[in-house]
Amino acid sequence: SQQGEEDPQALSIQEGENATMNCSYKTSINNLQWYRQNSGRGLVHLILIRSNEREKHSGRLRVTLDTSKKSSSLLITASRAADTASYFCATDEAGGGNKLTFGTGTQLKVEL
Amino acid sequence: EAGVAQSPRYKIIEKRQSVAFWCNPISGHATLYWYQQILGQGPKLLIQFQNNGVVDDSQLPKDRFSAERLKGVDSTLKIQPAKLEDSAVYLCASSLPRQWAFFGQGTRLTVV
């Protein structure tokens, strides 16, 4: 079963614009992770936010976490064509022994 | 550091045949995951190992899928007999406790 539901399923923006993706999940977590997947390739880790953190930055990425609403968002600022990929959130469930469960993903297309 | 190695990269088999996938995780990573990713969907956890013990295999179709992790290092995932709906990318990942996962490039399986 999928732990997270991501919204939107697909997003198309122009280069230079910001892209926001949302993730909702169901259970208590130790941390929440965001991954990127280029077509036909493996997943690459982007950022990890722990359950006691509310916001985290890494370069052009900004992640927020609201554990009371069981939701997270990923913001990519000043997007580039190279950011075109699928983005997934994944939750490390509390008490789950490091079990990592992925969401449904957002397909981002950045056009020139 | 060397990444997660998977082989083969591609495999085409007929239904009812058997197939095996191999994964070599990053050295020192106790946790190893096998995921199934059907086109357009998020990765679905099939089985998770901690060293050579199974932590979670609740979504592994045990009538046809099996997995083992020898000596807590390499792992193999087997399907016997394969069905058309097993066509997917099979991803292996490894991690340290409470850290993000590193993924291999995956094995793309086509069952005809």
XYZ file of C-alpha atoms in Angstrom:
224
model
C 0.000 0.000 0.000
C 1.115 3.582 -0.572
C 1.701 5.612 2.560
C 1.740 8.989 0.850
C -0.486 10.689 -1.609
C 1.081 13.429 -3.656
C -0.544 16.407 -5.185
C -0.597 17.365 -7.964
C -0.043 14.191 -9.975
C 1.428 16.263 -12.784
C 2.743 19.811 -12.960
C 3.912 21.795 -15.970
C 5.667 25.147 -15.502
C 7.964 27.525 -17.339
C 11.666 27.743 -16.610
C 12.346 30.234 -13.834
C 9.029 29.649 -12.074
C 8.679 27.929 -8.711
C 7.251 24.426 -8.378
C 5.400 23.237 -5.288
C 4.524 19.614 -4.581
C 2.560 18.346 -1.617
C 2.606 15.033 0.204
C 0.126 13.672 2.717
C 0.719 10.555 4.781
C -1.168 8.418 7.274
C 0.985 7.233 10.175
C 3.432 8.681 12.688
C 6.895 9.066 11.236
C 10.550 9.314 12.239
C 11.370 11.342 9.150
C 10.115 12.173 5.676
C 12.305 12.039 2.603
C 12.008 13.442 -0.900
C 13.439 11.676 -3.935
C 13.773 12.486 -7.590
C 13.574 10.022 -10.472
C 14.571 10.792 -14.019
C 12.877 8.714 -16.683
C 14.122 5.145 -16.696
C 16.592 5.628 -13.861
C 16.880 4.895 -10.162
C 15.758 7.245 -7.422
C 18.078 9.886 -6.017
C 17.713 11.291 -2.544
C 17.067 15.054 -2.327
C 16.384 15.970 1.278
C 15.411 14.391 4.614
C 13.397 16.197 7.283
C 13.027 14.724 10.763
C 9.739 14.655 12.657
C 10.924 17.355 15.083
C 11.860 19.730 12.254
C 9.453 22.092 10.519
C 11.487 23.416 7.625
C 14.683 22.537 5.813
C 16.600 24.071 2.920
C 19.089 22.656 0.454
C 20.148 24.860 -2.448
C 17.006 25.657 -4.450
C 14.942 23.173 -2.432
C 12.761 24.026 0.541
C 10.851 21.356 2.440
C 8.256 21.902 5.141
C 6.715 19.354 7.466
C 3.499 19.648 9.465
C 3.153 16.532 11.613
C -0.197 17.682 13.025
C -1.654 17.643 9.509
C 0.529 14.718 8.377
C 1.682 16.667 5.364
C 4.837 17.949 3.719
C 5.627 20.186 0.792
C 8.597 20.462 -1.531
C 9.329 23.804 -3.172
C 11.786 24.076 -6.038
C 12.666 27.707 -6.711
C 13.809 29.140 -10.029
C 13.175 25.878 -11.839
C 15.291 24.707 -14.754
C 14.575 22.363 -17.636
C 16.924 19.885 -15.954
C 14.509 19.691 -13.004
C 12.070 17.782 -15.232
C 11.556 14.471 -13.424
C 9.209 12.605 -11.093
C 9.341 13.534 -7.430
C 8.368 11.191 -4.613
C 7.948 11.583 -0.894
C 8.776 8.642 1.357
C 8.077 8.140 5.038
C 10.195 6.341 7.609
C 7.381 5.083 9.806
C 7.745 5.368 13.572
C 8.128 1.913 15.073
C 8.477 0.497 11.585
C 12.078 -0.586 11.841
C 13.322 1.819 9.171
C 10.489 0.825 6.823
C 10.460 3.303 3.932
C 7.122 3.744 2.158
C 6.731 5.839 -0.977
C 3.964 8.060 -2.236
C 2.400 8.145 -5.666
C 4.648 10.860 -7.062
C 4.392 14.156 -8.901
C 5.536 14.347 -12.500
C 7.153 17.745 -13.060
C 7.799 19.174 -16.507
C 9.773 22.395 -16.825
C 9.514 23.982 -20.241
C 11.936 26.423 -21.804
C 31.868 5.240 -2.302
C 30.532 2.581 -4.653
C 26.792 2.669 -5.160
C 24.165 -0.047 -5.068
C 24.781 -2.537 -7.861
C 21.975 -4.430 -9.560
C 21.928 -6.942 -12.361
C 20.708 -7.568 -14.908
C 19.544 -4.156 -16.183
C 16.942 -5.633 -18.484
C 15.204 -8.994 -18.707
C 12.515 -10.321 -21.018
C 10.895 -13.640 -20.178
C 7.766 -15.540 -21.090
C 4.984 -15.976 -18.581
C 5.384 -18.982 -16.308
C 9.173 -18.802 -16.590
C 11.363 -17.966 -13.614
C 13.742 -15.034 -13.154
C 16.224 -13.864 -10.540
C 17.602 -10.433 -9.755
C 20.765 -9.679 -7.835
C 21.675 -6.737 -5.616
C 24.919 -5.712 -3.932
C 24.269 -2.927 -1.414
C 26.645 -0.257 -0.216
C 29.221 -1.697 2.157
C 28.158 -1.338 5.777
C 24.481 -0.716 5.068
C 22.497 -3.071 7.273
C 19.115 -2.291 5.732
C 18.280 -3.564 2.249
C 15.026 -2.994 0.388
C 13.444 -4.490 -2.720
C 10.789 -2.372 -4.429
C 8.540 -3.012 -7.399
C 7.717 0.014 -9.531
C 5.033 -0.307 -12.159
C 5.085 2.332 -14.891
C 3.523 5.578 -13.708
C 3.344 4.536 -10.048
C 5.447 4.990 -6.941
C 7.783 2.246 -5.710
C 5.999 -0.457 -3.719
C 7.977 -2.134 -0.951
C 8.218 -5.894 -1.465
C 10.647 -6.867 1.267
C 12.989 -5.217 3.746
C 16.003 -6.897 5.360
C 17.926 -5.817 8.420
C 21.251 -7.634 8.076
C 20.073 -11.098 6.975
C 16.749 -11.009 8.814
C 13.401 -10.039 7.258
C 11.833 -6.909 8.801
C 8.827 -6.588 6.510
C 7.542 -8.759 3.678
C 3.844 -8.005 4.035
C 3.448 -7.043 0.370
C 5.554 -9.834 -1.105
C 3.410 -12.302 -3.113
C 4.884 -15.302 -1.371
C 3.271 -17.845 -3.662
C 5.600 -16.739 -6.458
C 8.188 -14.314 -5.071
C 11.075 -15.175 -2.771
C 14.078 -13.247 -1.544
C 17.132 -13.920 0.508
C 20.085 -11.973 1.794
C 23.123 -14.103 2.178
C 25.437 -13.313 5.105
C 23.727 -9.938 5.446
C 25.309 -8.559 2.276
C 24.160 -9.475 -1.270
C 20.534 -10.241 -1.965
C 18.564 -12.059 -4.640
C 14.894 -11.692 -5.547
C 13.256 -14.525 -7.482
C 9.958 -14.806 -9.290
C 8.643 -18.263 -10.133
C 6.443 -18.531 -12.122
C 6.193 -15.050 -13.630
C 2.888 -13.475 -14.632
C 2.218 -10.700 -17.115
C 1.415 -8.296 -14.243
C 4.944 -8.750 -12.857
C 6.253 -6.521 -15.663
C 7.852 -3.649 -13.773
C 11.138 -2.164 -12.655
C 12.606 -3.898 -9.614
C 14.620 -1.538 -7.469
C 17.088 -2.424 -4.757
C 18.129 0.107 -2.127
C 20.223 0.159 1.017
C 20.575 2.494 3.956
C 21.978 3.171 7.390
C 19.493 3.436 10.303
C 17.247 6.530 10.130
C 19.078 7.763 7.000
C 18.023 8.113 3.391
C 18.220 5.184 1.010
C 20.592 4.772 -1.896
C 19.052 3.131 -4.929
C 20.472 0.998 -7.696
C 19.568 1.592 -11.343
C 16.943 -1.121 -11.243
C 16.082 -4.148 -13.375
C 13.409 -3.642 -15.995
C 11.429 -6.878 -16.319
C 9.113 -7.531 -19.244
C 6.927 -10.622 -19.111
C 5.424 -11.606 -22.476
